[in-house]
mmCIF file of C-alpha atoms in Angstrom:
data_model
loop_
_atom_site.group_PDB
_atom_site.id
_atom_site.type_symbol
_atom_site.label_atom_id
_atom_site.label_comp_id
_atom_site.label_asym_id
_atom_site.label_seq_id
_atom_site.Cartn_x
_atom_site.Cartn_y
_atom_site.Cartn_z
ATOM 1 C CA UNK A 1 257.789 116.292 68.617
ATOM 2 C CA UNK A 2 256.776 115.314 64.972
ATOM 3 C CA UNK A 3 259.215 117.759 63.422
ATOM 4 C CA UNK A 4 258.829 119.664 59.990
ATOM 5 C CA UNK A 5 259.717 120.002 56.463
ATOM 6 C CA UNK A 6 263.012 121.480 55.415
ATOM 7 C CA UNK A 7 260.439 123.175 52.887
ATOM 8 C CA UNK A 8 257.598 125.153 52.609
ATOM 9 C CA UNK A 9 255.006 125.437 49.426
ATOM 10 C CA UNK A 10 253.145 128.438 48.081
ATOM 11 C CA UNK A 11 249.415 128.626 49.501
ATOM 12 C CA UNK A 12 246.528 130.532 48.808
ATOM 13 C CA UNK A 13 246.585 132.746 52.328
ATOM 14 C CA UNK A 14 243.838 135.453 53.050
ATOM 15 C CA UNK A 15 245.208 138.436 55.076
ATOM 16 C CA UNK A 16 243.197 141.836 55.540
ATOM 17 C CA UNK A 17 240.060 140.125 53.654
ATOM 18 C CA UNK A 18 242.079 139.253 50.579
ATOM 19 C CA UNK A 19 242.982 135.594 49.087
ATOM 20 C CA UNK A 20 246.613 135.558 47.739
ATOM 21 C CA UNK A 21 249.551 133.370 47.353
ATOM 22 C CA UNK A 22 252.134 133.439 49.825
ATOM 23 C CA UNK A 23 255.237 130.914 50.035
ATOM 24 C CA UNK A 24 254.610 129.328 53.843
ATOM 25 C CA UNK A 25 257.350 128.038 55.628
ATOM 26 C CA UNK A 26 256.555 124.755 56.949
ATOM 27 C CA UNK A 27 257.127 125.203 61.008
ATOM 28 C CA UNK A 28 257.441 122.453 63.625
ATOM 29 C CA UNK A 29 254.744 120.156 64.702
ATOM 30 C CA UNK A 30 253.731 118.500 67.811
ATOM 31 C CA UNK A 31 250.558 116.256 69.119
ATOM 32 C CA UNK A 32 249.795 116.126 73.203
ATOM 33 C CA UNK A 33 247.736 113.192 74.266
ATOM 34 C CA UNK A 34 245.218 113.702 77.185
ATOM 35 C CA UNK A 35 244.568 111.018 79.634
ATOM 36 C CA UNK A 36 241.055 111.006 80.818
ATOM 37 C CA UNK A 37 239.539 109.843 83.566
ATOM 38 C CA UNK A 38 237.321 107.734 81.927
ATOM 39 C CA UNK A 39 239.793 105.727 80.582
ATOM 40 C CA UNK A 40 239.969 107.449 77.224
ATOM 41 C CA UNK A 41 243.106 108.987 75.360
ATOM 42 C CA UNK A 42 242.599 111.620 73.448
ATOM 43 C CA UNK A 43 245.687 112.800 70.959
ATOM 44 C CA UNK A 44 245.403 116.036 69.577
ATOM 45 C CA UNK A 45 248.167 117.099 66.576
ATOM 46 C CA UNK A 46 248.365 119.797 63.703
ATOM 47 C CA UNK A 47 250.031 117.419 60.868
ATOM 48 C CA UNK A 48 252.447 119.410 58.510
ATOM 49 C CA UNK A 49 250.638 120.837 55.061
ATOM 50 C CA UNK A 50 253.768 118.811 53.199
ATOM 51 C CA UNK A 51 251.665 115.266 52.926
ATOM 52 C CA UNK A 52 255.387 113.507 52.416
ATOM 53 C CA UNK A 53 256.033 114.884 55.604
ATOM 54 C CA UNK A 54 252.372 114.146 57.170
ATOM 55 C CA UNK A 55 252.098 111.133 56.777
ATOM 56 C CA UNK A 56 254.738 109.742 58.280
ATOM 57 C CA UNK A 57 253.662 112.074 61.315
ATOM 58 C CA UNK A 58 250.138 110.130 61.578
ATOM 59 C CA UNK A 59 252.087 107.201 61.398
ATOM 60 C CA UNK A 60 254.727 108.094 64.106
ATOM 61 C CA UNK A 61 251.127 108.843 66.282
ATOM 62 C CA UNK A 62 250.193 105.682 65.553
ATOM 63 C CA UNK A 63 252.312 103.530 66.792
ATOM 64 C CA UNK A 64 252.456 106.362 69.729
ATOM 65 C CA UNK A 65 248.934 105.739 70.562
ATOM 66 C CA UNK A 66 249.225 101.981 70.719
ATOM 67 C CA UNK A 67 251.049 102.675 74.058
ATOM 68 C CA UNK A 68 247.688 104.137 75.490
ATOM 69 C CA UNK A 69 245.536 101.005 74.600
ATOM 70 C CA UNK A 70 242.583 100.567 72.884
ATOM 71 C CA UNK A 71 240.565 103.469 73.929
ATOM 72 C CA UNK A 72 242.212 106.035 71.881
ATOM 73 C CA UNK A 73 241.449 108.869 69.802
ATOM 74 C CA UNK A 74 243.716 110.547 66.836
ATOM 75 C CA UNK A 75 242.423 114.026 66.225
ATOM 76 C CA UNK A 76 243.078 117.367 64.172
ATOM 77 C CA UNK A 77 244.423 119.352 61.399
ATOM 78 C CA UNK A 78 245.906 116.458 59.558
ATOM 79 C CA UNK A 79 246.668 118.402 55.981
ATOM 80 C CA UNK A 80 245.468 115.051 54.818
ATOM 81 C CA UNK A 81 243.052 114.490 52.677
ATOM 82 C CA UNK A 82 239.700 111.928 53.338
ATOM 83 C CA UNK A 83 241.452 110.157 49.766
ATOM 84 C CA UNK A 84 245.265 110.135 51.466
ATOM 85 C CA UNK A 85 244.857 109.451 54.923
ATOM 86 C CA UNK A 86 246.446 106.245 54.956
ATOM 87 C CA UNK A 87 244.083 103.778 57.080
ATOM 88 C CA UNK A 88 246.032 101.129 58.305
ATOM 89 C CA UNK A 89 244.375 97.748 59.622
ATOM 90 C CA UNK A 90 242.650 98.954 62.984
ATOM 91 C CA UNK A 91 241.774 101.814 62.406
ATOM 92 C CA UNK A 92 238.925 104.041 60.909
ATOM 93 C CA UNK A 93 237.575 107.872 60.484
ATOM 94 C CA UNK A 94 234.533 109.249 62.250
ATOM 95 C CA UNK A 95 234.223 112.265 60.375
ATOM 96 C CA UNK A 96 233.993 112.098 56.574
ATOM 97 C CA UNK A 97 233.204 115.945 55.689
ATOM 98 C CA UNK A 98 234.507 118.348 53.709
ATOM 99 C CA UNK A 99 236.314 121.426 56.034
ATOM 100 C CA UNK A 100 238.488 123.331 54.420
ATOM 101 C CA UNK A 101 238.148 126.075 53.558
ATOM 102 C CA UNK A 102 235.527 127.361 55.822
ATOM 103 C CA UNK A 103 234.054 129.321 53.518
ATOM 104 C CA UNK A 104 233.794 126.340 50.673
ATOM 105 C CA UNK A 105 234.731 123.561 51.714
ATOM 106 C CA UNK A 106 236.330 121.304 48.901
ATOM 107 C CA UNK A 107 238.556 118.984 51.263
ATOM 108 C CA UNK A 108 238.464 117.212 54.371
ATOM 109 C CA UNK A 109 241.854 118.202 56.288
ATOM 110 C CA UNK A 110 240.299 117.770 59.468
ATOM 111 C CA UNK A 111 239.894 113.898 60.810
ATOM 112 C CA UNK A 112 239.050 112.213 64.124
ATOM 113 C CA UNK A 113 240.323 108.505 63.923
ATOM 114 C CA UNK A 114 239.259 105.391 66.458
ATOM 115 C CA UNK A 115 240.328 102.152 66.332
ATOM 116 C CA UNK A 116 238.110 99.405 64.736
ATOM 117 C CA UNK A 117 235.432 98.434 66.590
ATOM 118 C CA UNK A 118 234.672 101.271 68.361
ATOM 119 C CA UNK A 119 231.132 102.872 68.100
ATOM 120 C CA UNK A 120 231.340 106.728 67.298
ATOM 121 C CA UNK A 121 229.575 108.755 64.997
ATOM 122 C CA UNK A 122 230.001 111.799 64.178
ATOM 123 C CA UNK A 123 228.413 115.778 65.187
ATOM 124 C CA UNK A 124 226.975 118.267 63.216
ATOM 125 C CA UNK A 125 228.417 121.726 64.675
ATOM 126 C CA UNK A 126 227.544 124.859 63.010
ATOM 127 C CA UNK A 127 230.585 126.895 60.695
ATOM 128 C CA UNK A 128 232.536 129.043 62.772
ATOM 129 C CA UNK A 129 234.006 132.720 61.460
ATOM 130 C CA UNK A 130 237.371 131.664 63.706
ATOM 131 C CA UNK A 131 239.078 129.384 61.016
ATOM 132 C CA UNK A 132 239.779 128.774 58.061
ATOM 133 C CA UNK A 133 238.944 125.420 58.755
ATOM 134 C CA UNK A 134 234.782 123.648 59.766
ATOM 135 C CA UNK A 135 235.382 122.172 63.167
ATOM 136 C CA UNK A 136 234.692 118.834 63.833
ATOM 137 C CA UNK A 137 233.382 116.549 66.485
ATOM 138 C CA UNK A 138 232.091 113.277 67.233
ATOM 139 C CA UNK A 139 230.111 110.986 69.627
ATOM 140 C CA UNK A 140 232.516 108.189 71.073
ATOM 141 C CA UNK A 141 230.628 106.126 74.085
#
């Protein structure tokens, strides 16, 4: 449970093929890590859009992710920018794209973080008509 934002913000929101802007309540937030068999963990989250809120989320993951051991992954919607995703020692990004929104995209919201030393690199995946946000994906031996 990463919580939320007492507060929302006005975003540009496209309902019934329009682009408008709509006050969004922020809403809670979560990430679910994935043991795998192969000895990887893989951490999934949706960050809040608030980045004073966000970022203390990616840090809360983490230091959550340090209890899996080295071979873990950090991934999603972090509302973070390429520019504000705050690297700390050990870590680094895979994916260094632009993905929202789909249909020009401007930022990158969407990361996949390793630790240091780890050899990944990222996919190419075609746009998808399902999001408002590219998808992403990477390589990780």
């Amino acid at each position: 449970d990463l919580g939320s934002s007492p507060m929302g913000l006005p975003l540009l929101n496209a309902r019934n093929g329009r682009r408008q802007l709509s006050y969004i309540p922020d809403e809670p937030h979560q990430a679910i890590a994935a043991e795998l068999e192969n000895g990887w963990t893989i951490i999934a989250t949706h960050l809040s859009f608030i980045a004073p809120v966000a970022i203390p989320q990616l840090s809360r993951l983490r230091l959550w992710a340090h209890h899996f051991g080295h071979r873990t992954v950090i991934m999603g919607d972090m509302n973070l920018t390429r520019f504000r995703i705050p690297l700390r020692p050990g870590w680094k990004s895979i994916v260094n794209e632009s993905t929202y929104p789909s249909w020009r995209p401007l930022v990158q919201f969407d990361h996949i973080l390793v630790r240091k030393g780890i050899d990944a690199s990222p996919l190419a995946l075609p746009p998808s008509a399902i999001s408002d946000h590219l998808p992403t994906a990477a390589t990780i031996p």
